[in-house]
């Protein structure tokens, strides 16, 4: 297993992705007058973010724009590329649906898991069989001390 991405890189990548989505939504609304928030009954952030988190890694070898900027990548536990099933579980079921309906509780749990777990895996990583790594790093997961 390659070295898992640290908590700061994952958090900054998520903030970059959220910023990209917010700017994009503002541009769409400004250019077209289409109010995405009202059109989707208050759940646009979760729906659009779920699609963003599903499609980008699926077609861009495990990267979202934020993850690419931070030099981190989503992969299956065996190091292979993510597929439709893993990204559907990770992004659609967990990030778009469960995280939205728990009003941020799963998000807080996921953040705590990134900070506490030595492998930096969250609920959606565990469910989908994925982890976020630093690709092409000289270290591997086995080179770092593990918590017992």
mmCIF file with all atom_site columns, C-alpha atoms in Angstrom:
data_model
loop_
_atom_site.group_PDB
_atom_site.id
_atom_site.type_symbol
_atom_site.label_atom_id
_atom_site.label_alt_id
_atom_site.label_comp_id
_atom_site.label_asym_id
_atom_site.label_entity_id
_atom_site.label_seq_id
_atom_site.pdbx_PDB_ins_code
_atom_site.Cartn_x
_atom_site.Cartn_y
_atom_site.Cartn_z
_atom_site.occupancy
_atom_site.B_iso_or_equiv
_atom_site.pdbx_formal_charge
_atom_site.auth_seq_id
_atom_site.auth_comp_id
_atom_site.auth_asym_id
_atom_site.auth_atom_id
_atom_site.pdbx_PDB_model_num
ATOM 1   C CA . UNK A 1 1   ? 0.000   0.000  0.000   1.00 0.00 ? 1   UNK A CA 1
ATOM 2   C CA . UNK A 1 2   ? 1.373   3.422  -0.938  1.00 0.00 ? 2   UNK A CA 1
ATOM 3   C CA . UNK A 1 3   ? 1.631   6.103  1.695   1.00 0.00 ? 3   UNK A CA 1
ATOM 4   C CA . UNK A 1 4   ? -1.874  7.342  2.594   1.00 0.00 ? 4   UNK A CA 1
ATOM 5   C CA . UNK A 1 5   ? -2.523  11.030 2.096   1.00 0.00 ? 5   UNK A CA 1
ATOM 6   C CA . UNK A 1 6   ? -2.278  13.076 5.249   1.00 0.00 ? 6   UNK A CA 1
ATOM 7   C CA . UNK A 1 7   ? -5.238  14.759 6.846   1.00 0.00 ? 7   UNK A CA 1
ATOM 8   C CA . UNK A 1 8   ? -4.181  18.298 5.861   1.00 0.00 ? 8   UNK A CA 1
ATOM 9   C CA . UNK A 1 9   ? -3.824  17.366 2.169   1.00 0.00 ? 9   UNK A CA 1
ATOM 10  C CA . UNK A 1 10  ? -7.242  15.693 2.165   1.00 0.00 ? 10  UNK A CA 1
ATOM 11  C CA . UNK A 1 11  ? -8.927  18.613 3.920   1.00 0.00 ? 11  UNK A CA 1
ATOM 12  C CA . UNK A 1 12  ? -7.334  21.231 1.628   1.00 0.00 ? 12  UNK A CA 1
ATOM 13  C CA . UNK A 1 13  ? -8.278  19.135 -1.449  1.00 0.00 ? 13  UNK A CA 1
ATOM 14  C CA . UNK A 1 14  ? -11.900 19.002 -0.241  1.00 0.00 ? 14  UNK A CA 1
ATOM 15  C CA . UNK A 1 15  ? -11.914 22.775 0.316   1.00 0.00 ? 15  UNK A CA 1
ATOM 16  C CA . UNK A 1 16  ? -10.455 23.353 -3.165  1.00 0.00 ? 16  UNK A CA 1
ATOM 17  C CA . UNK A 1 17  ? -13.117 21.118 -4.714  1.00 0.00 ? 17  UNK A CA 1
ATOM 18  C CA . UNK A 1 18  ? -15.883 22.917 -2.785  1.00 0.00 ? 18  UNK A CA 1
ATOM 19  C CA . UNK A 1 19  ? -14.499 26.274 -3.936  1.00 0.00 ? 19  UNK A CA 1
ATOM 20  C CA . UNK A 1 20  ? -14.399 25.114 -7.569  1.00 0.00 ? 20  UNK A CA 1
ATOM 21  C CA . UNK A 1 21  ? -18.020 23.953 -7.303  1.00 0.00 ? 21  UNK A CA 1
ATOM 22  C CA . UNK A 1 22  ? -19.169 27.173 -5.634  1.00 0.00 ? 22  UNK A CA 1
ATOM 23  C CA . UNK A 1 23  ? -17.510 29.351 -8.270  1.00 0.00 ? 23  UNK A CA 1
ATOM 24  C CA . UNK A 1 24  ? -18.922 27.167 -11.060 1.00 0.00 ? 24  UNK A CA 1
ATOM 25  C CA . UNK A 1 25  ? -22.442 27.333 -9.608  1.00 0.00 ? 25  UNK A CA 1
ATOM 26  C CA . UNK A 1 26  ? -22.169 31.112 -9.254  1.00 0.00 ? 26  UNK A CA 1
ATOM 27  C CA . UNK A 1 27  ? -21.005 31.452 -12.857 1.00 0.00 ? 27  UNK A CA 1
ATOM 28  C CA . UNK A 1 28  ? -23.866 29.279 -14.128 1.00 0.00 ? 28  UNK A CA 1
ATOM 29  C CA . UNK A 1 29  ? -26.402 31.293 -12.164 1.00 0.00 ? 29  UNK A CA 1
ATOM 30  C CA . UNK A 1 30  ? -24.827 34.598 -13.203 1.00 0.00 ? 30  UNK A CA 1
ATOM 31  C CA . UNK A 1 31  ? -24.718 33.703 -16.892 1.00 0.00 ? 31  UNK A CA 1
ATOM 32  C CA . UNK A 1 32  ? -28.055 31.907 -17.177 1.00 0.00 ? 32  UNK A CA 1
ATOM 33  C CA . UNK A 1 33  ? -30.135 33.134 -14.249 1.00 0.00 ? 33  UNK A CA 1
ATOM 34  C CA . UNK A 1 34  ? -30.788 29.485 -13.339 1.00 0.00 ? 34  UNK A CA 1
ATOM 35  C CA . UNK A 1 35  ? -30.913 29.141 -9.548  1.00 0.00 ? 35  UNK A CA 1
ATOM 36  C CA . UNK A 1 36  ? -29.605 25.632 -8.914  1.00 0.00 ? 36  UNK A CA 1
ATOM 37  C CA . UNK A 1 37  ? -30.266 25.833 -5.170  1.00 0.00 ? 37  UNK A CA 1
ATOM 38  C CA . UNK A 1 38  ? -34.007 26.475 -5.525  1.00 0.00 ? 38  UNK A CA 1
ATOM 39  C CA . UNK A 1 39  ? -34.352 24.104 -8.484  1.00 0.00 ? 39  UNK A CA 1
ATOM 40  C CA . UNK A 1 40  ? -33.158 21.173 -6.391  1.00 0.00 ? 40  UNK A CA 1
ATOM 41  C CA . UNK A 1 41  ? -35.142 21.998 -3.227  1.00 0.00 ? 41  UNK A CA 1
ATOM 42  C CA . UNK A 1 42  ? -32.146 22.944 -1.100  1.00 0.00 ? 42  UNK A CA 1
ATOM 43  C CA . UNK A 1 43  ? -29.991 19.888 -1.781  1.00 0.00 ? 43  UNK A CA 1
ATOM 44  C CA . UNK A 1 44  ? -27.886 21.116 -4.718  1.00 0.00 ? 44  UNK A CA 1
ATOM 45  C CA . UNK A 1 45  ? -24.582 21.076 -2.934  1.00 0.00 ? 45  UNK A CA 1
ATOM 46  C CA . UNK A 1 46  ? -24.881 17.398 -2.063  1.00 0.00 ? 46  UNK A CA 1
ATOM 47  C CA . UNK A 1 47  ? -26.254 16.328 -5.446  1.00 0.00 ? 47  UNK A CA 1
ATOM 48  C CA . UNK A 1 48  ? -23.744 18.270 -7.523  1.00 0.00 ? 48  UNK A CA 1
ATOM 49  C CA . UNK A 1 49  ? -20.845 17.428 -5.189  1.00 0.00 ? 49  UNK A CA 1
ATOM 50  C CA . UNK A 1 50  ? -21.820 13.757 -5.362  1.00 0.00 ? 50  UNK A CA 1
ATOM 51  C CA . UNK A 1 51  ? -21.740 13.819 -9.175  1.00 0.00 ? 51  UNK A CA 1
ATOM 52  C CA . UNK A 1 52  ? -18.474 15.758 -9.124  1.00 0.00 ? 52  UNK A CA 1
ATOM 53  C CA . UNK A 1 53  ? -16.932 13.292 -6.650  1.00 0.00 ? 53  UNK A CA 1
ATOM 54  C CA . UNK A 1 54  ? -18.246 10.362 -8.734  1.00 0.00 ? 54  UNK A CA 1
ATOM 55  C CA . UNK A 1 55  ? -17.372 11.437 -12.275 1.00 0.00 ? 55  UNK A CA 1
ATOM 56  C CA . UNK A 1 56  ? -13.991 13.120 -11.884 1.00 0.00 ? 56  UNK A CA 1
ATOM 57  C CA . UNK A 1 57  ? -12.219 10.195 -10.150 1.00 0.00 ? 57  UNK A CA 1
ATOM 58  C CA . UNK A 1 58  ? -13.892 7.684  -12.443 1.00 0.00 ? 58  UNK A CA 1
ATOM 59  C CA . UNK A 1 59  ? -12.673 9.336  -15.640 1.00 0.00 ? 59  UNK A CA 1
ATOM 60  C CA . UNK A 1 60  ? -9.525  11.072 -14.324 1.00 0.00 ? 60  UNK A CA 1
ATOM 61  C CA . UNK A 1 61  ? -7.690  8.118  -12.715 1.00 0.00 ? 61  UNK A CA 1
ATOM 62  C CA . UNK A 1 62  ? -8.850  8.779  -9.147  1.00 0.00 ? 62  UNK A CA 1
ATOM 63  C CA . UNK A 1 63  ? -8.392  12.541 -9.137  1.00 0.00 ? 63  UNK A CA 1
ATOM 64  C CA . UNK A 1 64  ? -10.707 15.460 -8.567  1.00 0.00 ? 64  UNK A CA 1
ATOM 65  C CA . UNK A 1 65  ? -9.274  18.882 -9.423  1.00 0.00 ? 65  UNK A CA 1
ATOM 66  C CA . UNK A 1 66  ? -8.620  19.532 -5.719  1.00 0.00 ? 66  UNK A CA 1
ATOM 67  C CA . UNK A 1 67  ? -6.923  16.170 -5.197  1.00 0.00 ? 67  UNK A CA 1
ATOM 68  C CA . UNK A 1 68  ? -4.808  16.691 -8.336  1.00 0.00 ? 68  UNK A CA 1
ATOM 69  C CA . UNK A 1 69  ? -3.693  20.111 -7.046  1.00 0.00 ? 69  UNK A CA 1
ATOM 70  C CA . UNK A 1 70  ? -2.751  18.541 -3.702  1.00 0.00 ? 70  UNK A CA 1
ATOM 71  C CA . UNK A 1 71  ? -0.985  15.563 -5.334  1.00 0.00 ? 71  UNK A CA 1
ATOM 72  C CA . UNK A 1 72  ? -3.270  12.878 -3.877  1.00 0.00 ? 72  UNK A CA 1
ATOM 73  C CA . UNK A 1 73  ? -5.325  10.152 -5.565  1.00 0.00 ? 73  UNK A CA 1
ATOM 74  C CA . UNK A 1 74  ? -8.222  7.796  -4.779  1.00 0.00 ? 74  UNK A CA 1
ATOM 75  C CA . UNK A 1 75  ? -7.434  4.135  -5.479  1.00 0.00 ? 75  UNK A CA 1
ATOM 76  C CA . UNK A 1 76  ? -8.827  0.714  -4.614  1.00 0.00 ? 76  UNK A CA 1
ATOM 77  C CA . UNK A 1 77  ? -7.182  -1.038 -1.664  1.00 0.00 ? 77  UNK A CA 1
ATOM 78  C CA . UNK A 1 78  ? -5.072  -3.142 -4.030  1.00 0.00 ? 78  UNK A CA 1
ATOM 79  C CA . UNK A 1 79  ? -3.756  0.035  -5.697  1.00 0.00 ? 79  UNK A CA 1
ATOM 80  C CA . UNK A 1 80  ? -5.819  -0.367 -8.859  1.00 0.00 ? 80  UNK A CA 1
ATOM 81  C CA . UNK A 1 81  ? -7.972  2.330  -10.425 1.00 0.00 ? 81  UNK A CA 1
ATOM 82  C CA . UNK A 1 82  ? -11.397 3.009  -9.015  1.00 0.00 ? 82  UNK A CA 1
ATOM 83  C CA . UNK A 1 83  ? -14.379 1.693  -10.940 1.00 0.00 ? 83  UNK A CA 1
ATOM 84  C CA . UNK A 1 84  ? -18.073 2.547  -11.269 1.00 0.00 ? 84  UNK A CA 1
ATOM 85  C CA . UNK A 1 85  ? -19.072 0.355  -8.298  1.00 0.00 ? 85  UNK A CA 1
ATOM 86  C CA . UNK A 1 86  ? -16.478 1.749  -5.879  1.00 0.00 ? 86  UNK A CA 1
ATOM 87  C CA . UNK A 1 87  ? -17.151 5.342  -6.887  1.00 0.00 ? 87  UNK A CA 1
ATOM 88  C CA . UNK A 1 88  ? -20.928 4.835  -6.704  1.00 0.00 ? 88  UNK A CA 1
ATOM 89  C CA . UNK A 1 89  ? -20.630 3.541  -3.129  1.00 0.00 ? 89  UNK A CA 1
ATOM 90  C CA . UNK A 1 90  ? -18.070 6.176  -2.130  1.00 0.00 ? 90  UNK A CA 1
ATOM 91  C CA . UNK A 1 91  ? -19.469 9.283  -3.802  1.00 0.00 ? 91  UNK A CA 1
ATOM 92  C CA . UNK A 1 92  ? -23.159 8.733  -4.398  1.00 0.00 ? 92  UNK A CA 1
ATOM 93  C CA . UNK A 1 93  ? -24.341 6.538  -1.525  1.00 0.00 ? 93  UNK A CA 1
ATOM 94  C CA . UNK A 1 94  ? -22.071 7.943  1.174   1.00 0.00 ? 94  UNK A CA 1
ATOM 95  C CA . UNK A 1 95  ? -21.010 11.458 0.195   1.00 0.00 ? 95  UNK A CA 1
ATOM 96  C CA . UNK A 1 96  ? -24.170 12.606 -1.598  1.00 0.00 ? 96  UNK A CA 1
ATOM 97  C CA . UNK A 1 97  ? -26.932 10.701 0.190   1.00 0.00 ? 97  UNK A CA 1
ATOM 98  C CA . UNK A 1 98  ? -25.888 9.590  3.691   1.00 0.00 ? 98  UNK A CA 1
ATOM 99  C CA . UNK A 1 99  ? -23.763 12.641 4.461   1.00 0.00 ? 99  UNK A CA 1
ATOM 100 C CA . UNK A 1 100 ? -26.584 15.004 3.412   1.00 0.00 ? 100 UNK A CA 1
ATOM 101 C CA . UNK A 1 101 ? -29.286 13.227 5.417   1.00 0.00 ? 101 UNK A CA 1
ATOM 102 C CA . UNK A 1 102 ? -27.243 13.093 8.616   1.00 0.00 ? 102 UNK A CA 1
ATOM 103 C CA . UNK A 1 103 ? -26.871 16.886 8.583   1.00 0.00 ? 103 UNK A CA 1
ATOM 104 C CA . UNK A 1 104 ? -23.088 16.784 8.739   1.00 0.00 ? 104 UNK A CA 1
ATOM 105 C CA . UNK A 1 105 ? -22.706 14.109 11.428  1.00 0.00 ? 105 UNK A CA 1
ATOM 106 C CA . UNK A 1 106 ? -21.043 11.655 8.980   1.00 0.00 ? 106 UNK A CA 1
ATOM 107 C CA . UNK A 1 107 ? -18.856 14.492 7.732   1.00 0.00 ? 107 UNK A CA 1
ATOM 108 C CA . UNK A 1 108 ? -17.616 15.152 11.264  1.00 0.00 ? 108 UNK A CA 1
ATOM 109 C CA . UNK A 1 109 ? -17.070 11.429 11.862  1.00 0.00 ? 109 UNK A CA 1
ATOM 110 C CA . UNK A 1 110 ? -15.157 11.193 8.572   1.00 0.00 ? 110 UNK A CA 1
ATOM 111 C CA . UNK A 1 111 ? -12.955 14.147 9.520   1.00 0.00 ? 111 UNK A CA 1
ATOM 112 C CA . UNK A 1 112 ? -12.235 12.558 12.899  1.00 0.00 ? 112 UNK A CA 1
ATOM 113 C CA . UNK A 1 113 ? -11.325 9.288  11.167  1.00 0.00 ? 113 UNK A CA 1
ATOM 114 C CA . UNK A 1 114 ? -8.873  11.089 8.854   1.00 0.00 ? 114 UNK A CA 1
ATOM 115 C CA . UNK A 1 115 ? -7.246  12.691 11.887  1.00 0.00 ? 115 UNK A CA 1
ATOM 116 C CA . UNK A 1 116 ? -7.179  9.573  14.102  1.00 0.00 ? 116 UNK A CA 1
ATOM 117 C CA . UNK A 1 117 ? -6.716  6.522  11.868  1.00 0.00 ? 117 UNK A CA 1
ATOM 118 C CA . UNK A 1 118 ? -3.169  5.713  10.749  1.00 0.00 ? 118 UNK A CA 1
ATOM 119 C CA . UNK A 1 119 ? -4.442  4.704  7.285   1.00 0.00 ? 119 UNK A CA 1
ATOM 120 C CA . UNK A 1 120 ? -6.496  7.959  7.037   1.00 0.00 ? 120 UNK A CA 1
ATOM 121 C CA . UNK A 1 121 ? -9.542  6.036  5.736   1.00 0.00 ? 121 UNK A CA 1
ATOM 122 C CA . UNK A 1 122 ? -13.032 7.440  6.314   1.00 0.00 ? 122 UNK A CA 1
ATOM 123 C CA . UNK A 1 123 ? -16.472 5.824  6.331   1.00 0.00 ? 123 UNK A CA 1
ATOM 124 C CA . UNK A 1 124 ? -16.813 6.165  2.558   1.00 0.00 ? 124 UNK A CA 1
ATOM 125 C CA . UNK A 1 125 ? -13.329 4.687  2.036   1.00 0.00 ? 125 UNK A CA 1
ATOM 126 C CA . UNK A 1 126 ? -14.125 1.703  4.253   1.00 0.00 ? 126 UNK A CA 1
ATOM 127 C CA . UNK A 1 127 ? -17.471 1.062  2.543   1.00 0.00 ? 127 UNK A CA 1
ATOM 128 C CA . UNK A 1 128 ? -16.062 1.364  -0.987  1.00 0.00 ? 128 UNK A CA 1
ATOM 129 C CA . UNK A 1 129 ? -12.750 -0.406 -0.365  1.00 0.00 ? 129 UNK A CA 1
ATOM 130 C CA . UNK A 1 130 ? -10.696 2.649  -1.294  1.00 0.00 ? 130 UNK A CA 1
ATOM 131 C CA . UNK A 1 131 ? -8.045  4.894  0.204   1.00 0.00 ? 131 UNK A CA 1
ATOM 132 C CA . UNK A 1 132 ? -6.445  8.187  -0.745  1.00 0.00 ? 132 UNK A CA 1
ATOM 133 C CA . UNK A 1 133 ? -2.730  7.958  -1.434  1.00 0.00 ? 133 UNK A CA 1
ATOM 134 C CA . UNK A 1 134 ? 0.242   10.023 -2.381  1.00 0.00 ? 134 UNK A CA 1
ATOM 135 C CA . UNK A 1 135 ? 1.083   8.434  -5.746  1.00 0.00 ? 135 UNK A CA 1
ATOM 136 C CA . UNK A 1 136 ? 4.700   7.764  -6.659  1.00 0.00 ? 136 UNK A CA 1
ATOM 137 C CA . UNK A 1 137 ? 5.924   8.514  -3.148  1.00 0.00 ? 137 UNK A CA 1
ATOM 138 C CA . UNK A 1 138 ? 9.171   6.884  -2.066  1.00 0.00 ? 138 UNK A CA 1
ATOM 139 C CA . UNK A 1 139 ? 7.532   5.614  1.115   1.00 0.00 ? 139 UNK A CA 1
ATOM 140 C CA . UNK A 1 140 ? 4.890   2.945  1.448   1.00 0.00 ? 140 UNK A CA 1
ATOM 141 C CA . UNK A 1 141 ? 2.310   2.477  4.168   1.00 0.00 ? 141 UNK A CA 1
ATOM 142 C CA . UNK A 1 142 ? 4.435   -0.265 5.705   1.00 0.00 ? 142 UNK A CA 1
ATOM 143 C CA . UNK A 1 143 ? 7.315   2.237  6.202   1.00 0.00 ? 143 UNK A CA 1
ATOM 144 C CA . UNK A 1 144 ? 5.392   4.355  8.726   1.00 0.00 ? 144 UNK A CA 1
ATOM 145 C CA . UNK A 1 145 ? 4.701   3.335  12.319  1.00 0.00 ? 145 UNK A CA 1
ATOM 146 C CA . UNK A 1 146 ? 1.177   2.076  12.950  1.00 0.00 ? 146 UNK A CA 1
ATOM 147 C CA . UNK A 1 147 ? -1.023  2.735  15.929  1.00 0.00 ? 147 UNK A CA 1
ATOM 148 C CA . UNK A 1 148 ? -1.790  -0.382 17.889  1.00 0.00 ? 148 UNK A CA 1
#
